[in-house]
PDB file of N, CA and C in Angstrom:
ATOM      1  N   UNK A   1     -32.977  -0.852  13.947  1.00  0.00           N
ATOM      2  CA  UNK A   1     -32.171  -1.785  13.180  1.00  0.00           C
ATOM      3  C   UNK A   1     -31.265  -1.033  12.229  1.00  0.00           C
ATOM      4  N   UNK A   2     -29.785  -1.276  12.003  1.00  0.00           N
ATOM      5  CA  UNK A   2     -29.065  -0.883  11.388  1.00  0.00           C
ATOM      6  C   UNK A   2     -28.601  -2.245  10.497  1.00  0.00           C
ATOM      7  N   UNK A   3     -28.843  -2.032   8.809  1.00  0.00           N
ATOM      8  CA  UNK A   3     -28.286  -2.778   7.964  1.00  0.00           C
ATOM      9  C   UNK A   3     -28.969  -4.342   8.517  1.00  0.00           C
ATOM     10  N   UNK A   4     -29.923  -4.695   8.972  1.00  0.00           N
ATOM     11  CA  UNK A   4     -30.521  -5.870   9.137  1.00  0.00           C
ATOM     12  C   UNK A   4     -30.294  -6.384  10.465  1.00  0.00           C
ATOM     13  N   UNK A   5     -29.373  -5.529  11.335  1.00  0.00           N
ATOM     14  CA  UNK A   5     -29.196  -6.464  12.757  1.00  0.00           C
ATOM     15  C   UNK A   5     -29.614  -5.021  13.661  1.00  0.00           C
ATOM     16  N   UNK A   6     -29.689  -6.049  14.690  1.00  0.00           N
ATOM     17  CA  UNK A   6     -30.590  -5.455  16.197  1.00  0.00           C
ATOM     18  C   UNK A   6     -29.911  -4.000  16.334  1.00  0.00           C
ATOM     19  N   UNK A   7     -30.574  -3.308  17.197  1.00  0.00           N
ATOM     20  CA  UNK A   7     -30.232  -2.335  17.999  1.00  0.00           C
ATOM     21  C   UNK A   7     -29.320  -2.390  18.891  1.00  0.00           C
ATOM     22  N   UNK A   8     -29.299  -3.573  19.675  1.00  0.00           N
ATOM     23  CA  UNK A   8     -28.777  -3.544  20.629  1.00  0.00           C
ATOM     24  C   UNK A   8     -26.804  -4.358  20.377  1.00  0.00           C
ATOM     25  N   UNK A   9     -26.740  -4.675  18.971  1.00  0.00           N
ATOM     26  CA  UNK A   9     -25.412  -5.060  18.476  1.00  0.00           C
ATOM     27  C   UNK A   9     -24.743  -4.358  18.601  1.00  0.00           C
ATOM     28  N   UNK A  10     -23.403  -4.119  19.462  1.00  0.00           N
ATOM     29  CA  UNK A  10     -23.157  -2.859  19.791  1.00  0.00           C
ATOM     30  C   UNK A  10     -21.454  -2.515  18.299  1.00  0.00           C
ATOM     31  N   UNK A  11     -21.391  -3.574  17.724  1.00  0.00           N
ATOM     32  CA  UNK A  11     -20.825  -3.894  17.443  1.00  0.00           C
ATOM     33  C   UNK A  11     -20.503  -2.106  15.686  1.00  0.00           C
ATOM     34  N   UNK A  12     -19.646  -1.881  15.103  1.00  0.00           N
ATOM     35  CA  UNK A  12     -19.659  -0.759  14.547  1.00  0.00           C
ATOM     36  C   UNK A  12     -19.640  -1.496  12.676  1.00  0.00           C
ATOM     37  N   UNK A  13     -20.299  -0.683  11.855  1.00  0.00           N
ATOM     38  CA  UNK A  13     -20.263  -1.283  10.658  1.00  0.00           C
ATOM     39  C   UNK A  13     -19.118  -1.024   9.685  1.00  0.00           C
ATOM     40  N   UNK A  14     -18.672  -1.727   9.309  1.00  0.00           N
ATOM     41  CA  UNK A  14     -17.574  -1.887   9.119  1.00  0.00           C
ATOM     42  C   UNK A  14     -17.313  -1.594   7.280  1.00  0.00           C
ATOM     43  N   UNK A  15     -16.859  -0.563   6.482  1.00  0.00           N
ATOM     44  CA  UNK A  15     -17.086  -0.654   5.265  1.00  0.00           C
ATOM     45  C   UNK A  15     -15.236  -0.947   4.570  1.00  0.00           C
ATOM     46  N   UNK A  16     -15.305  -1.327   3.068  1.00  0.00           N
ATOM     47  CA  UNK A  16     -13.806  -1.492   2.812  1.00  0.00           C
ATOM     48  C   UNK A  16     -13.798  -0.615   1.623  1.00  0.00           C
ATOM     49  N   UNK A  17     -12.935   0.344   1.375  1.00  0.00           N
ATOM     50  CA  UNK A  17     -12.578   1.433   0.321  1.00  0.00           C
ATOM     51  C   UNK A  17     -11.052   1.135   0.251  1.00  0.00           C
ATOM     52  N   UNK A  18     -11.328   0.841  -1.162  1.00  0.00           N
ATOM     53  CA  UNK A  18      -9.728   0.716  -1.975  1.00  0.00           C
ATOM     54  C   UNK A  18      -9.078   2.212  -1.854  1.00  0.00           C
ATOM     55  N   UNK A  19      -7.897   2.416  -2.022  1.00  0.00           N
ATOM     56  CA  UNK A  19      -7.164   3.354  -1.585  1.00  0.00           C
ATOM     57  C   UNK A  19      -6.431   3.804  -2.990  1.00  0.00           C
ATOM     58  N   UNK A  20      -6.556   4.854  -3.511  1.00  0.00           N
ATOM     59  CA  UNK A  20      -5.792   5.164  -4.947  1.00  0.00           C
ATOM     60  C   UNK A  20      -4.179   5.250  -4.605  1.00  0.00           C
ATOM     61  N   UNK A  21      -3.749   5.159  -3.450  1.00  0.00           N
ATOM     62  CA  UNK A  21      -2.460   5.667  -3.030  1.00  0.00           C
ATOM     63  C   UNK A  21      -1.753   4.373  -2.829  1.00  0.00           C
ATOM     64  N   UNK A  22      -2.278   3.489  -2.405  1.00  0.00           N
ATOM     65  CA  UNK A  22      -1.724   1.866  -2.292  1.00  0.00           C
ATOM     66  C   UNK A  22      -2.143   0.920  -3.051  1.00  0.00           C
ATOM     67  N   UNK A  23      -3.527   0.943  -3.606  1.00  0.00           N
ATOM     68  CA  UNK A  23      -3.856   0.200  -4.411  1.00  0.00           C
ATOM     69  C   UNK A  23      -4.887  -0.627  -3.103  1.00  0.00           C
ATOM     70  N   UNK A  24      -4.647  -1.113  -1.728  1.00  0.00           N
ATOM     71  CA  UNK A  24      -5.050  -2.084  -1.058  1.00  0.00           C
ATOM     72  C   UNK A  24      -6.499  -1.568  -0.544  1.00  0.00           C
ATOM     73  N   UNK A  25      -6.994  -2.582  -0.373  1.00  0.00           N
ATOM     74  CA  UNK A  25      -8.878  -2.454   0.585  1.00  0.00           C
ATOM     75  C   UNK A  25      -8.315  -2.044   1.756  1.00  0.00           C
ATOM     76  N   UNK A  26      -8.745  -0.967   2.601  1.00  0.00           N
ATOM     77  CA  UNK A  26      -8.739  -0.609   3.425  1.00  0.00           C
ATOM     78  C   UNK A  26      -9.957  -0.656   4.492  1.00  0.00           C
ATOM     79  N   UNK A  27      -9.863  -1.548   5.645  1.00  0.00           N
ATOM     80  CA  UNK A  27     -11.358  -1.400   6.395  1.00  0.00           C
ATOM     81  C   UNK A  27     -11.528   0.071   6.788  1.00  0.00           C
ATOM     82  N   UNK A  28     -12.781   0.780   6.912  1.00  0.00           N
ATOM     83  CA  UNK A  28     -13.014   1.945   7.455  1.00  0.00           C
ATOM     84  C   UNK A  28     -14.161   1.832   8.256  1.00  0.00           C
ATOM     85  N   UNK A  29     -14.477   2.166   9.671  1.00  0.00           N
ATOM     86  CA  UNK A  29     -15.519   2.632  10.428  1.00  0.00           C
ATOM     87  C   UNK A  29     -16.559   3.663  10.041  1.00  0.00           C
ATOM     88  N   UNK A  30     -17.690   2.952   9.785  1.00  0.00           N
ATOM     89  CA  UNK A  30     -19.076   3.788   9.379  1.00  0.00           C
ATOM     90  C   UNK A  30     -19.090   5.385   9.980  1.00  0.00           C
ATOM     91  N   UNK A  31     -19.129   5.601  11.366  1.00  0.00           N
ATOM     92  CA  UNK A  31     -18.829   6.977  11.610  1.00  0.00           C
ATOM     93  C   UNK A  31     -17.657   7.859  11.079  1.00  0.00           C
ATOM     94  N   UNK A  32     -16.609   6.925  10.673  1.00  0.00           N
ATOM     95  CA  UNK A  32     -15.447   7.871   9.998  1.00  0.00           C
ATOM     96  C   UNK A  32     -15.663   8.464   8.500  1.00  0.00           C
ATOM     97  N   UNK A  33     -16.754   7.802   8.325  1.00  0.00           N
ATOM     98  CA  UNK A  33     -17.244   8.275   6.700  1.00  0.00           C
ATOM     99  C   UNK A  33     -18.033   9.382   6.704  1.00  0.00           C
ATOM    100  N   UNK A  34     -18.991   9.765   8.002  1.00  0.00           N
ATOM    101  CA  UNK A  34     -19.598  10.691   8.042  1.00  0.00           C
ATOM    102  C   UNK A  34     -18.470  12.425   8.844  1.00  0.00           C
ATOM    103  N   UNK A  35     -17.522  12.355   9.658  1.00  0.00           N
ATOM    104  CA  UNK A  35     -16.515  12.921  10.264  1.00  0.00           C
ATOM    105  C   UNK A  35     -16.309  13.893   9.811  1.00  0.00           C
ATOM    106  N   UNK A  36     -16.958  15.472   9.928  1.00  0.00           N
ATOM    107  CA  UNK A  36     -16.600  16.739   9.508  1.00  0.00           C
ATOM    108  C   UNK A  36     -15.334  16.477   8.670  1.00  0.00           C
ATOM    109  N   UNK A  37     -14.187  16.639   9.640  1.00  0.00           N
ATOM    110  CA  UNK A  37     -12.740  16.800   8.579  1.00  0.00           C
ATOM    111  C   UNK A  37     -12.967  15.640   7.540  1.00  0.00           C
ATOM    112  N   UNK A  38     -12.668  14.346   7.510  1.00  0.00           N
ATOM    113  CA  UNK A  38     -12.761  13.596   6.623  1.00  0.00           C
ATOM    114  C   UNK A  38     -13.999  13.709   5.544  1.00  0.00           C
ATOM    115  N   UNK A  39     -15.037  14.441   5.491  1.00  0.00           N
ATOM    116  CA  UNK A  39     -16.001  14.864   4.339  1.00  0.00           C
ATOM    117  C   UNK A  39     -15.385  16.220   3.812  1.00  0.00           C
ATOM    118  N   UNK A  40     -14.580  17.113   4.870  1.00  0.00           N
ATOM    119  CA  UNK A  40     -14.236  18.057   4.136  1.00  0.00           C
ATOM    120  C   UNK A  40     -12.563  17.839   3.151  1.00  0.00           C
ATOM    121  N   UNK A  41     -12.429  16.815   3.210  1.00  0.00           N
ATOM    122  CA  UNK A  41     -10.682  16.466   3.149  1.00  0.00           C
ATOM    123  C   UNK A  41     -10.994  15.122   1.792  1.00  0.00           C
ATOM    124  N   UNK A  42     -11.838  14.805   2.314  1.00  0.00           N
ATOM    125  CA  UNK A  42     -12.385  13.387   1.346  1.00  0.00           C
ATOM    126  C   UNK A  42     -11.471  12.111   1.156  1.00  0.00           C
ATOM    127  N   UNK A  43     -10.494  12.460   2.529  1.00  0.00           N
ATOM    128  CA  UNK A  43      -9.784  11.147   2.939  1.00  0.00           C
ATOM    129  C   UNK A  43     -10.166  10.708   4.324  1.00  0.00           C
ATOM    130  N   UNK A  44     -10.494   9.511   4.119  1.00  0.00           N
ATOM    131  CA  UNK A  44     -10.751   8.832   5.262  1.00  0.00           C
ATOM    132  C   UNK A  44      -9.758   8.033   6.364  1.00  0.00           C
ATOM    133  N   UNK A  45      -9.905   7.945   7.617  1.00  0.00           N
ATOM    134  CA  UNK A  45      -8.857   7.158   8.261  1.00  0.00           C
ATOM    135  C   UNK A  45      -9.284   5.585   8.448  1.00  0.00           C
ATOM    136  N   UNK A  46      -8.224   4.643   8.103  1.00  0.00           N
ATOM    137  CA  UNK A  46      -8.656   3.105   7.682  1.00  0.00           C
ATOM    138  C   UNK A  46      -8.337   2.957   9.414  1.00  0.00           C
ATOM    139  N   UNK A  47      -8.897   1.593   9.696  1.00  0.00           N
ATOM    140  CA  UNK A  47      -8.569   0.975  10.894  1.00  0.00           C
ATOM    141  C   UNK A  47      -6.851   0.597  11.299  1.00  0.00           C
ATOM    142  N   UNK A  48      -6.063   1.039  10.151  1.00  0.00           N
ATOM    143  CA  UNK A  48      -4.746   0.490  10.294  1.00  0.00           C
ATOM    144  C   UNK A  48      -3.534   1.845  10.265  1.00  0.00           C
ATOM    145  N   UNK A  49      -4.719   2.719  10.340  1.00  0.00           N
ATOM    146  CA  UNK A  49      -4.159   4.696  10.511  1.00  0.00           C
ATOM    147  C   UNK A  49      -3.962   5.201   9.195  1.00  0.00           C
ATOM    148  N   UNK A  50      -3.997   4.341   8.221  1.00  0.00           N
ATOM    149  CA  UNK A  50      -3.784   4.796   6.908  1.00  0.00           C
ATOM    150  C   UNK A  50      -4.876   5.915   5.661  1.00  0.00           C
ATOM    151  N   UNK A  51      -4.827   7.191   5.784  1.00  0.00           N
ATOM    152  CA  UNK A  51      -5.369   8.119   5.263  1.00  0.00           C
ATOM    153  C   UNK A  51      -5.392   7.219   4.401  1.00  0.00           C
ATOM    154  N   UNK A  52      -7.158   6.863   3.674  1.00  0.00           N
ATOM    155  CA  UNK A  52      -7.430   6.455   2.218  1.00  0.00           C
ATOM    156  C   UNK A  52      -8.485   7.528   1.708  1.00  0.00           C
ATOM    157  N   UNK A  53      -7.802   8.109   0.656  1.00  0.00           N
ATOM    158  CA  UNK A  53      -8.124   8.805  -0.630  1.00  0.00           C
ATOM    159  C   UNK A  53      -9.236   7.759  -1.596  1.00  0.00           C
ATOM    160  N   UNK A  54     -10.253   7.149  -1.741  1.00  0.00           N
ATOM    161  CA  UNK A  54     -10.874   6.089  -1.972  1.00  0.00           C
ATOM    162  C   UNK A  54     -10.885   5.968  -3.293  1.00  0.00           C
ATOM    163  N   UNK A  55     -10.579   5.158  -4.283  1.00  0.00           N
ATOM    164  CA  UNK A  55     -10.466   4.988  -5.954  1.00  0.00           C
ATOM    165  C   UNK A  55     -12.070   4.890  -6.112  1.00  0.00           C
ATOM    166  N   UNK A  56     -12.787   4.776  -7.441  1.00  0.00           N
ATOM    167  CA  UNK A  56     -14.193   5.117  -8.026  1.00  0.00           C
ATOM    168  C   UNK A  56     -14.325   3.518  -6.811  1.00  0.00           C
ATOM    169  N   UNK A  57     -15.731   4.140  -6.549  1.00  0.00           N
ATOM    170  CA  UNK A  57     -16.650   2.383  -6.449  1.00  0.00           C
ATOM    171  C   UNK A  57     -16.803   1.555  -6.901  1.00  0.00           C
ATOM    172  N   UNK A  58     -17.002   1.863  -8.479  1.00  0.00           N
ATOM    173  CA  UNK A  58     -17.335   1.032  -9.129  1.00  0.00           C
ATOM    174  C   UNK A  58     -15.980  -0.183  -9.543  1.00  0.00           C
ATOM    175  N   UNK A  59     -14.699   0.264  -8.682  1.00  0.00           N
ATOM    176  CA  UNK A  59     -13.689  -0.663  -9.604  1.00  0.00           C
ATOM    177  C   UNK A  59     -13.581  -1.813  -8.451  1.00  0.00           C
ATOM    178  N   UNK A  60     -12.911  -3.023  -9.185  1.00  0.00           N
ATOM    179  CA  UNK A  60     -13.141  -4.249  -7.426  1.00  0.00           C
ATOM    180  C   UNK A  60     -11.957  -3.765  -6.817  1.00  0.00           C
ATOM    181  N   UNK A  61     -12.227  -4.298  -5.762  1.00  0.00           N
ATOM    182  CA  UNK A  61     -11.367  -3.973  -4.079  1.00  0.00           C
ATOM    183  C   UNK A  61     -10.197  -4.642  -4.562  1.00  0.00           C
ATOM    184  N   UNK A  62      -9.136  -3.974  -3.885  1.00  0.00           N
ATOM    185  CA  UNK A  62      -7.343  -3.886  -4.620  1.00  0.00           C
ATOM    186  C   UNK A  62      -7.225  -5.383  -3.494  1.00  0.00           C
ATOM    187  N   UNK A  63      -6.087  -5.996  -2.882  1.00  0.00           N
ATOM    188  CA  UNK A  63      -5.805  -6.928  -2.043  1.00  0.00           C
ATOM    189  C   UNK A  63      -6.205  -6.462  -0.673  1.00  0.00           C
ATOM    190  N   UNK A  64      -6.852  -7.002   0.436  1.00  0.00           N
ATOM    191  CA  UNK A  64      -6.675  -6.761   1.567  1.00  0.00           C
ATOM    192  C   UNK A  64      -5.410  -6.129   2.538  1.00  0.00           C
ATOM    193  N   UNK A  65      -5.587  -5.128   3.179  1.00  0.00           N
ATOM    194  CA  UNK A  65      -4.640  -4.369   4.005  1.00  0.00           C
ATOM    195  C   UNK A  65      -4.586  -5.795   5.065  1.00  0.00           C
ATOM    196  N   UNK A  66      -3.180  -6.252   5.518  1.00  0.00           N
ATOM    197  CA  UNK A  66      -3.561  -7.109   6.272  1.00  0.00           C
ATOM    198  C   UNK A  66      -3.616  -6.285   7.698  1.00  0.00           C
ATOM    199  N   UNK A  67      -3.257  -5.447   8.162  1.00  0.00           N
ATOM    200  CA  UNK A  67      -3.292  -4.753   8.951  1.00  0.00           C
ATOM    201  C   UNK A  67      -5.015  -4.594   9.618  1.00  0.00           C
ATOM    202  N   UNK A  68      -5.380  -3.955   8.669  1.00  0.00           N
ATOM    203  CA  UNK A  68      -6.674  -3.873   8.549  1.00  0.00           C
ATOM    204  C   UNK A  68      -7.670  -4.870   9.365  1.00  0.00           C
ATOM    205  N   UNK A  69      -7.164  -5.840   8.241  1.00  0.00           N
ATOM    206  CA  UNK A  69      -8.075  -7.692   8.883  1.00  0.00           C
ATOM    207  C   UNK A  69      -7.826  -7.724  10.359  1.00  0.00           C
ATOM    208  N   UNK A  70      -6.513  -7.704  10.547  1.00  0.00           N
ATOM    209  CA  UNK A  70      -6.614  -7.790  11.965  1.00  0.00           C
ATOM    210  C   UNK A  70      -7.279  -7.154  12.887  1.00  0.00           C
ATOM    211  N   UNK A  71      -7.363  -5.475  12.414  1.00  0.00           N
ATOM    212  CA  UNK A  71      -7.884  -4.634  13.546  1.00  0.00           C
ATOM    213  C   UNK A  71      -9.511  -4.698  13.826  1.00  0.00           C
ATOM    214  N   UNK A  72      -9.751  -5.899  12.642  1.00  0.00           N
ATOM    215  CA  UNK A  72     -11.130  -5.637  11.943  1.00  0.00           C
ATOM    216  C   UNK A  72     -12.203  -5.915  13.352  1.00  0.00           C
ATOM    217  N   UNK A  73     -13.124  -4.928  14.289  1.00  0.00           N
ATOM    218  CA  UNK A  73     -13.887  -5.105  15.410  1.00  0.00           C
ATOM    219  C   UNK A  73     -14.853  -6.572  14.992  1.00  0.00           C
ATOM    220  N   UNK A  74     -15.273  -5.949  14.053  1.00  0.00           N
ATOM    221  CA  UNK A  74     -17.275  -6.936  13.427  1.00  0.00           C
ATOM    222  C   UNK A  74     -16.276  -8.341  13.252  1.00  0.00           C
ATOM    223  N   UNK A  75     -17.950  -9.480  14.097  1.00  0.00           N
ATOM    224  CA  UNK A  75     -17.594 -10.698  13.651  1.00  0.00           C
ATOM    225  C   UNK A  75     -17.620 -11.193  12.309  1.00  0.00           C
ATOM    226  N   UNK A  76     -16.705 -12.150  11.725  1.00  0.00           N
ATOM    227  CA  UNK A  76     -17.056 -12.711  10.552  1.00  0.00           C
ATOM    228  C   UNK A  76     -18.306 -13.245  10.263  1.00  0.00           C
ATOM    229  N   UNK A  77     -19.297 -12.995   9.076  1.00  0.00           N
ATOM    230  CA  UNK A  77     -20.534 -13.337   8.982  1.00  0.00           C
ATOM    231  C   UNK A  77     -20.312 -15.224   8.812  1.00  0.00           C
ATOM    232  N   UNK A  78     -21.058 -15.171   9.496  1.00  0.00           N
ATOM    233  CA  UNK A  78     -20.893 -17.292   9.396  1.00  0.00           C
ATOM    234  C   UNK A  78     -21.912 -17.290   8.221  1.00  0.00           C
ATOM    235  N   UNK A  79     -22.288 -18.935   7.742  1.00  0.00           N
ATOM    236  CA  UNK A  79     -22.717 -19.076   6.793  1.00  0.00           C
ATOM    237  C   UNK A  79     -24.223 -19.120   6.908  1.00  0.00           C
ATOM    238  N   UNK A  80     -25.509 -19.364   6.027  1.00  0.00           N
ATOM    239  CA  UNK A  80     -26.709 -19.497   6.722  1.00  0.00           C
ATOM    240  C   UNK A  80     -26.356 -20.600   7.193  1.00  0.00           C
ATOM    241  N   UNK A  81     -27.571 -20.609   8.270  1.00  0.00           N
ATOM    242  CA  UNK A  81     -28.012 -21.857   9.167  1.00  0.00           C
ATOM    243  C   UNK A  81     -28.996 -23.351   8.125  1.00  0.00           C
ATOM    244  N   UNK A  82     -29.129 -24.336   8.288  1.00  0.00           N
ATOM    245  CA  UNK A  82     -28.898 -25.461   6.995  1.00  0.00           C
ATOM    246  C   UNK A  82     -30.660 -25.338   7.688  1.00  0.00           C
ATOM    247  N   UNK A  83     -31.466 -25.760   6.300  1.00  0.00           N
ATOM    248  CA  UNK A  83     -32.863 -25.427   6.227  1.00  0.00           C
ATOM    249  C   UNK A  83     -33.942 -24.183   5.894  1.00  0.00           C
ATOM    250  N   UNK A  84     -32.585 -23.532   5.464  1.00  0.00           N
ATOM    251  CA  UNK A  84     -32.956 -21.886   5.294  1.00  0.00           C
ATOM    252  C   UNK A  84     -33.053 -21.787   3.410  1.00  0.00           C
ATOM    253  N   UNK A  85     -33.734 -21.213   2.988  1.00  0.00           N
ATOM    254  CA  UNK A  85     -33.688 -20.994   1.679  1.00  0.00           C
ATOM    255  C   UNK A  85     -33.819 -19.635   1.420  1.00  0.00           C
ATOM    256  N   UNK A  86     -32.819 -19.902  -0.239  1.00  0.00           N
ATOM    257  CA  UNK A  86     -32.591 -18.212  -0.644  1.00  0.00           C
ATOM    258  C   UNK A  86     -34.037 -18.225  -0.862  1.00  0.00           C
ATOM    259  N   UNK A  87     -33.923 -16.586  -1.201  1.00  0.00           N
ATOM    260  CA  UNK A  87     -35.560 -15.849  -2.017  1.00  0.00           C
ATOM    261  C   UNK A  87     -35.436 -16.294  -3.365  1.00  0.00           C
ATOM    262  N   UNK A  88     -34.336 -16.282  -4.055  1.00  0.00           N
ATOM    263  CA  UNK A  88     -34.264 -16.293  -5.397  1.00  0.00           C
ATOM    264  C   UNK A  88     -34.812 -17.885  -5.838  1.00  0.00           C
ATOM    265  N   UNK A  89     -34.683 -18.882  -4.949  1.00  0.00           N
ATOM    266  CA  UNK A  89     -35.472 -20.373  -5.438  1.00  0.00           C
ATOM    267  C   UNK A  89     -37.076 -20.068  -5.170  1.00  0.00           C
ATOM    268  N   UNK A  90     -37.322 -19.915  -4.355  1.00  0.00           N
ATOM    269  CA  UNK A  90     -38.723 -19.245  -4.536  1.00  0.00           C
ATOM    270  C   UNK A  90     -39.459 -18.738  -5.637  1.00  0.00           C
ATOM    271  N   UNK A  91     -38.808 -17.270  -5.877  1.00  0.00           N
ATOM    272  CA  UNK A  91     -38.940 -16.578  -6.872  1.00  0.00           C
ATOM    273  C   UNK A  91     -38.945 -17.486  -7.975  1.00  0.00           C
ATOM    274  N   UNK A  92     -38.215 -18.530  -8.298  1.00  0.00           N
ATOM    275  CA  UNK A  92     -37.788 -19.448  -9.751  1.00  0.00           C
ATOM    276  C   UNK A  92     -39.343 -20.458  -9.736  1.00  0.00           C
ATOM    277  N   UNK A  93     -39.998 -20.708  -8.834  1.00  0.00           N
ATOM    278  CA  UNK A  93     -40.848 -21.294  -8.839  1.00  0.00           C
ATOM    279  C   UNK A  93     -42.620 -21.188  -8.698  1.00  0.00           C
ATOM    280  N   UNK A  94     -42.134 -19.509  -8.188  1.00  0.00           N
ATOM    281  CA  UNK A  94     -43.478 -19.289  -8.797  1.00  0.00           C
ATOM    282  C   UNK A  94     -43.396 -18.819 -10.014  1.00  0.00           C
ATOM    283  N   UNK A  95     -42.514 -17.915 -11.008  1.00  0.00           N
ATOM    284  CA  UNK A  95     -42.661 -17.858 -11.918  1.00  0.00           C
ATOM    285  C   UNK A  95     -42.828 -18.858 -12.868  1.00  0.00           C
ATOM    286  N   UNK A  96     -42.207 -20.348 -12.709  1.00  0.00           N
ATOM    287  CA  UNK A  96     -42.422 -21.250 -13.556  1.00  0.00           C
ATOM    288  C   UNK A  96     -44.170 -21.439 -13.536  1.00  0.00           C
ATOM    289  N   UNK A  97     -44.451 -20.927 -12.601  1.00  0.00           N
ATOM    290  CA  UNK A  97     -46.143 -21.152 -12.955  1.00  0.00           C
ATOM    291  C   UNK A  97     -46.604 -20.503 -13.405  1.00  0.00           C
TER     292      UNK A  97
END
C-alpha cells in the first residue's frame, strides 16, 4: 500500500510545490522528487515542463498552473461515501464520557 490505496493502483502520486519563480502550484510526479539530477539541482520538473525551484512548505500553494490540472494523471478524490463517519466524532464522544 502506498499512501492508503492498493498496490495494484497503477495510478502515480501526484504532489503540488509552489514555484519561487512563478509564484503558481505546480503538479509534480512522486518519482521526480526522488530523480538523481533533480535532488542534485533541487529543481524539479512539474507535469507542464516547468523547472520548479519549490518556495518553503510551510507557505500556502500560489494559484494553480492550469497547465498542470490538465496534465494532472490521478483521479479526482470523490467525496466519502454517505454513512461513513469521521474519527474525530467518535473521538468527541468518548471523551465526553
Amino acid at each position: 500500500m502506498t499512501a492508503g490505496r492498493p498496490q495494484e493502483d497503477l495510478q502515480p502520486d501526484v504532489l503540488t510545490l509552489t514555484s519561487v519563480i512563478d509564484s503558481r502550484a505546480h503538479k509534480v510526479i512522486d518519482s521526480e522528487l526522488c530523480a538523481p539530477h533533480a535532488v542534485r539541482a533541487g529543481r524539479y520538473e512539474a507535469l507542464c515542463g516547468h523547472l520548479v525551484a519549490p518556495a518553503p512548505l510551510i507557505e500556502a500553494d500560489g494559484a494553480p498552473c492550469a497547465r498542470c490540472v490538465q496534465l494532472d494523471p490521478t483521479v479526482p478524490a470523490t467525496e466519502k461515501p454517505p454513512g461513513r463517519r469521521s474519527r474525530g466524532r467518535r473521538l468527541r464522544r468518548i471523551r465526553a464520557s
